[in-house]
Short mmCIF file of C-alpha atoms in Angstrom, two decimals:
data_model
loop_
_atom_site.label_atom_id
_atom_site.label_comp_id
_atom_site.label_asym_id
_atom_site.label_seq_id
_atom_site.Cartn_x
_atom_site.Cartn_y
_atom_site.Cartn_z
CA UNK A 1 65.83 96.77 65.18
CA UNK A 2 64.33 93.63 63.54
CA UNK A 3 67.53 92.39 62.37
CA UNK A 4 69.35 92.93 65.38
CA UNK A 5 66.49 90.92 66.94
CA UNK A 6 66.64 88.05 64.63
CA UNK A 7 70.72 88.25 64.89
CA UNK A 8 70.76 87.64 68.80
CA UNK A 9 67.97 84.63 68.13
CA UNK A 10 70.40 82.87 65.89
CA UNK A 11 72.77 83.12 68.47
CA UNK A 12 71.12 82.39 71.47
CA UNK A 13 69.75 79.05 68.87
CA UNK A 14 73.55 78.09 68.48
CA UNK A 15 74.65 78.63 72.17
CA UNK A 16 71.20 76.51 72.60
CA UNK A 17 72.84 73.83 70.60
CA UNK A 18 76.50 73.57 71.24
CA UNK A 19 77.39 70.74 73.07
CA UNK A 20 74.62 68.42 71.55
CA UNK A 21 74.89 65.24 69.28
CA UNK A 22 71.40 65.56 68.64
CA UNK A 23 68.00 65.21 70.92
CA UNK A 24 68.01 63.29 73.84
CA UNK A 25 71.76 62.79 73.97
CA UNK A 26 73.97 63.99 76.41
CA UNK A 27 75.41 67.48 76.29
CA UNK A 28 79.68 67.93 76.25
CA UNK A 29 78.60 69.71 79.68
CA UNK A 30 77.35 66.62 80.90
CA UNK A 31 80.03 64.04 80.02
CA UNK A 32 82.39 63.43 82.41
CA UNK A 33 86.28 63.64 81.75
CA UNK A 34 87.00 59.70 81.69
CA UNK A 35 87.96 58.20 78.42
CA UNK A 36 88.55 54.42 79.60
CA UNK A 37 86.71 52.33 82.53
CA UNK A 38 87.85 49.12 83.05
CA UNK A 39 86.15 45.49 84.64
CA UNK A 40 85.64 41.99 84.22
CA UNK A 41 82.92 39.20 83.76
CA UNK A 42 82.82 36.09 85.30
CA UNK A 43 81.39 33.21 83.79
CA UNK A 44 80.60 29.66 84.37
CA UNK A 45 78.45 26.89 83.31
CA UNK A 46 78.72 22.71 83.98
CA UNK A 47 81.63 20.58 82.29
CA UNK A 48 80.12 19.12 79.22
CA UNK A 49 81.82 15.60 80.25
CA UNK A 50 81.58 15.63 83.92
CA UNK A 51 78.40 17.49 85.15
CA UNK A 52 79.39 17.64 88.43
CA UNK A 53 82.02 19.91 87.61
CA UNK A 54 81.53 23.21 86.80
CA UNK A 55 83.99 25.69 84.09
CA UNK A 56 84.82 29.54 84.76
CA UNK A 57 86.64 32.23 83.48
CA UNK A 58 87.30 35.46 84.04
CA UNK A 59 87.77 37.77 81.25
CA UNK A 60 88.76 41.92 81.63
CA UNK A 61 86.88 44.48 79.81
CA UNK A 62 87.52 47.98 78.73
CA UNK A 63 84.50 50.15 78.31
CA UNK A 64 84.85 53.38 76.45
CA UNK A 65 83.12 56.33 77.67
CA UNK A 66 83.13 59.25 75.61
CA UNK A 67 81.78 57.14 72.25
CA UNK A 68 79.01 56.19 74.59
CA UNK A 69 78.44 57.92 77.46
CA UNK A 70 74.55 56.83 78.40
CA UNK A 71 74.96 53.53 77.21
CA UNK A 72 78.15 53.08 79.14
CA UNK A 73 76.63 54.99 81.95
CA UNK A 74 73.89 52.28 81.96
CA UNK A 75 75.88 49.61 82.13
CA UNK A 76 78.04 50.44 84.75
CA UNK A 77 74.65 50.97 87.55
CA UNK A 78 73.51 48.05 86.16
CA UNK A 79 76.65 45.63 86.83
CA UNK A 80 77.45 47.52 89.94
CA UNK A 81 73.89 46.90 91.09
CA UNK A 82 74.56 42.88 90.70
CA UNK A 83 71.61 43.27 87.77
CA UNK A 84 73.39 40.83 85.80
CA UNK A 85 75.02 38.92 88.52
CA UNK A 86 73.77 34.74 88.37
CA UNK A 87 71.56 35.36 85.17
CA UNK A 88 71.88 33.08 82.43
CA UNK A 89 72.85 33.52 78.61
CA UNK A 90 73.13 31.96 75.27
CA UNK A 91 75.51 31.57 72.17
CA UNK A 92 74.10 32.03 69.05
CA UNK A 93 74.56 31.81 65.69
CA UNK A 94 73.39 33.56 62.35
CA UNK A 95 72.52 32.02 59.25
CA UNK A 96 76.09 33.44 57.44
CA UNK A 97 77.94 31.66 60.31
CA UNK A 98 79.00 34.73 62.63
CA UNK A 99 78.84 33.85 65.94
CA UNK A 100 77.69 36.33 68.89
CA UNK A 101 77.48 35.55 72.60
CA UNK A 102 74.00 37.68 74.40
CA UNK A 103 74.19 38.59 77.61
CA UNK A 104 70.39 38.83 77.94
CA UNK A 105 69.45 38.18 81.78
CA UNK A 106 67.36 35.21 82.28
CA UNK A 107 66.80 34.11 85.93
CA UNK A 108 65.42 30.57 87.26
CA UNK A 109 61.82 30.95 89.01
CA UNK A 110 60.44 27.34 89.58
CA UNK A 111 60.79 25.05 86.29
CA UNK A 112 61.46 27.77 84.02
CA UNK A 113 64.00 30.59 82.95
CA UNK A 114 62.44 34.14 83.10
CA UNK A 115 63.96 37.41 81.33
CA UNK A 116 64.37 40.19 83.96
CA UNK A 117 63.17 43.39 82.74
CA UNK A 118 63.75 47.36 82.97
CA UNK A 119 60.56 50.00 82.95
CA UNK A 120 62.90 52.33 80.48
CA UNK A 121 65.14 52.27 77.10
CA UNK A 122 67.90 54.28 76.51
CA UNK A 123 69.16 56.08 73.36
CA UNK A 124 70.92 54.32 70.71
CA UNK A 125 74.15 56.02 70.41
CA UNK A 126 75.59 54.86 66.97
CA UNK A 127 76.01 57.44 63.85
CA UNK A 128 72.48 56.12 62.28
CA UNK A 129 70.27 57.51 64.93
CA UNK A 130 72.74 61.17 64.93
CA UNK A 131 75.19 60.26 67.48
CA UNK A 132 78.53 60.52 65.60
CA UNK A 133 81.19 60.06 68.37
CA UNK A 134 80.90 56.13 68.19
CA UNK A 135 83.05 54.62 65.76
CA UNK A 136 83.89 51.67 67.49
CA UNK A 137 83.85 49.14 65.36
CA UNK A 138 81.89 45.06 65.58
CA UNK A 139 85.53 42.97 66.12
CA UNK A 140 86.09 40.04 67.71
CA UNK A 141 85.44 41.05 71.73
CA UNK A 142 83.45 43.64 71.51
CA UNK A 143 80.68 44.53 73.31
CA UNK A 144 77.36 45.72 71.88
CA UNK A 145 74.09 46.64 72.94
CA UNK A 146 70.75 44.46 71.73
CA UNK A 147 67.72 46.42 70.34
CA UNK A 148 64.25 45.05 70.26
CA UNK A 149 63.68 47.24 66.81
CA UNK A 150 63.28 50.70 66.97
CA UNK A 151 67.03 52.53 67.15
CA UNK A 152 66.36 53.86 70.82
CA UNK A 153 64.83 50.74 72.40
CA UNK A 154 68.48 49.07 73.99
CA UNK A 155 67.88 47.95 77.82
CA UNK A 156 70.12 45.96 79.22
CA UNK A 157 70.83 43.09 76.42
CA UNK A 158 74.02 43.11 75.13
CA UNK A 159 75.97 41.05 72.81
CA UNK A 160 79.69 39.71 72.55
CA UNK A 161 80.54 39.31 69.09
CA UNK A 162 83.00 36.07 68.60
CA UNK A 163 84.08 36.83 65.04
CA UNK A 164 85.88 39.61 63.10
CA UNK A 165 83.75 39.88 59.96
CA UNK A 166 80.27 38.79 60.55
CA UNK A 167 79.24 41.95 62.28
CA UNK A 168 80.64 44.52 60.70
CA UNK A 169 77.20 45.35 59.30
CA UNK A 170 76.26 46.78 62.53
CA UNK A 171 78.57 49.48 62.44
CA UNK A 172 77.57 52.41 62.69
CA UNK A 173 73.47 50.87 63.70
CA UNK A 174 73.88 49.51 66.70
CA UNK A 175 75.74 51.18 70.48
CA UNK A 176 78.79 49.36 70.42
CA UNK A 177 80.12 50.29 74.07
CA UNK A 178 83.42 48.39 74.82
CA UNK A 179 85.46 44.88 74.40
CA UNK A 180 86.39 41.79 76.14
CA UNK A 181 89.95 41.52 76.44
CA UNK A 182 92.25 38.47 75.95
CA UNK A 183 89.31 35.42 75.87
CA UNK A 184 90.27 32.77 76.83
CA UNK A 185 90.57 29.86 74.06
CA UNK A 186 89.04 27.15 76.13
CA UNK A 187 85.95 29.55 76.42
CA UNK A 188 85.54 29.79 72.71
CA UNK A 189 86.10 26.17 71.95
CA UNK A 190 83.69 25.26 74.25
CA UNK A 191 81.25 27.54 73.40
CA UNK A 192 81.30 26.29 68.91
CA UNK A 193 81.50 22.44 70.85
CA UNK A 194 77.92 23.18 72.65
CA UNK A 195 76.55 24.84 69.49
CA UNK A 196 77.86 21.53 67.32
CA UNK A 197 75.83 19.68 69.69
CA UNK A 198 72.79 21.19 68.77
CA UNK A 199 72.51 23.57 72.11
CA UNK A 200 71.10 26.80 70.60
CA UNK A 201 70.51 27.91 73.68
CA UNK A 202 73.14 27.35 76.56
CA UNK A 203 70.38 27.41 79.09
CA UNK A 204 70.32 23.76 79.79
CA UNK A 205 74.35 23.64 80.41
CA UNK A 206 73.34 26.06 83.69
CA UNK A 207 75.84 28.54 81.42
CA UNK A 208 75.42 32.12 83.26
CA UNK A 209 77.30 35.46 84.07
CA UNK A 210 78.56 34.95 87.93
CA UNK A 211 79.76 38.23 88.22
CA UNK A 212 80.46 41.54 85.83
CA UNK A 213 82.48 43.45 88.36
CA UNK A 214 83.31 47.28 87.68
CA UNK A 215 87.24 48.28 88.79
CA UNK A 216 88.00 50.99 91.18
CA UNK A 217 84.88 53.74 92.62
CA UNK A 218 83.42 54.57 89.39
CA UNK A 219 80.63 56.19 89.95
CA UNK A 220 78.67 58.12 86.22
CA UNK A 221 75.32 58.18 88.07
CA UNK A 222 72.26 57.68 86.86
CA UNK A 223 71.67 57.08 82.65
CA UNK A 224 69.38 59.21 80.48
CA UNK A 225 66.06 57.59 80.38
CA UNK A 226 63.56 56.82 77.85
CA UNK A 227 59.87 55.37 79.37
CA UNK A 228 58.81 52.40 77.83
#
């Protein structure tokens, strides 16, 4: 009787189990049947020679949504909401010369630039914190989620990286959710000429995200949430 017992807990333990990545990730139950969502980003900020003009481009994205369903998930309410929608941004650059473009939501109130902010995190869905579906890798284009430390503490900052070799480190560490398809040139160019210039930030060039626009009636609902 007691190992008949202790045979229908194991099983009950695996059925309890199946479907999971790990804790606090979403369940195969759970994840939608949609591989690929699809968008763009609109950005602009003033001519560096003419400041009465202004420079924009529009660039498509691809999201992938089965190597990151909560992060992707996130995203989309978040850009459908208009969250990110005339925020400013920044270029930066590391000390080994890869280059990365954040996305990181700053907003003009008065005679400064203040971050907007969420009340939650969500889970950092890369293989290092047990979520092993994500193996997109840290190209040129793609799109990756900003931590402020701890593996599940990703908000709404994320990062474009602009090379194919400085970032590969973060494989595998940090929620690497989609990529930025076919940037334009001009965009790069004039993103290394405002960093040659000495403009760490791009804040003072009025350089923002005008739009990040979903396609079609995608609709994932709300994220998995972690209280900050």
């Amino acid at each position: 009787m007691k190992k008949l017992a202790l045979a229908l807990f194991a099983m009950l333990l695996i059925f309890s189990t199946a479907g999971c990545s790990g804790p606090g990730f979403m369940n195969d139950k759970d994840i939608k049947d949609i591989d690929t969502i699809t968008g763009s980003i609109t950005l602009s900020y003033r001519n560096l020679d003419n400041q009465n003009e202004t420079e924009s481009y529009t660039i498509a994205f691809e999201l992938y949504y089965k190597k990151a369903p909560i992060t992707v998930t996130n995203f989309v309410k978040l850009a459908k909401s208009g969250f990110y929608n005339d925020t400013f941004c920044s270029k930066f650059s590391m000390a080994d010369g890869s280059e990365y473009f954040a996305v990181d939501a700053y907003i003009e109130e008065e005679d400064a630039k203040q971050q907007k902010s969420l009340d939650y995190y969500i889970k950092g869905e890369f293989e290092k914190n047990g979520w092993d579906r994500n193996d997109i890798g840290h190209t040129f284009g793609t799109m990756s989620m900003m931590r402020t430390g701890g593996y599940d503490t990703a908000s709404f900052e994320f990062m474009v990286c602009l090379d194919n070799e400085g970032f590969k480190g973060r494989d595998g560490e940090y929620a690497a959710f989609g990529k930025l398809l076919e940037i334009d040139g001009r965009l790069i160019d004039d993103l290394r000429r405002m960093s040659q210039e000495g403009a760490y930030y791009l804040y003072d060039y009025d350089f923002k995200v005008v739009e990040i626009r979903i396609d079609g009636n995608v609709d994932l609902g709300e994220p998995l949430k972690i209280k900050k």
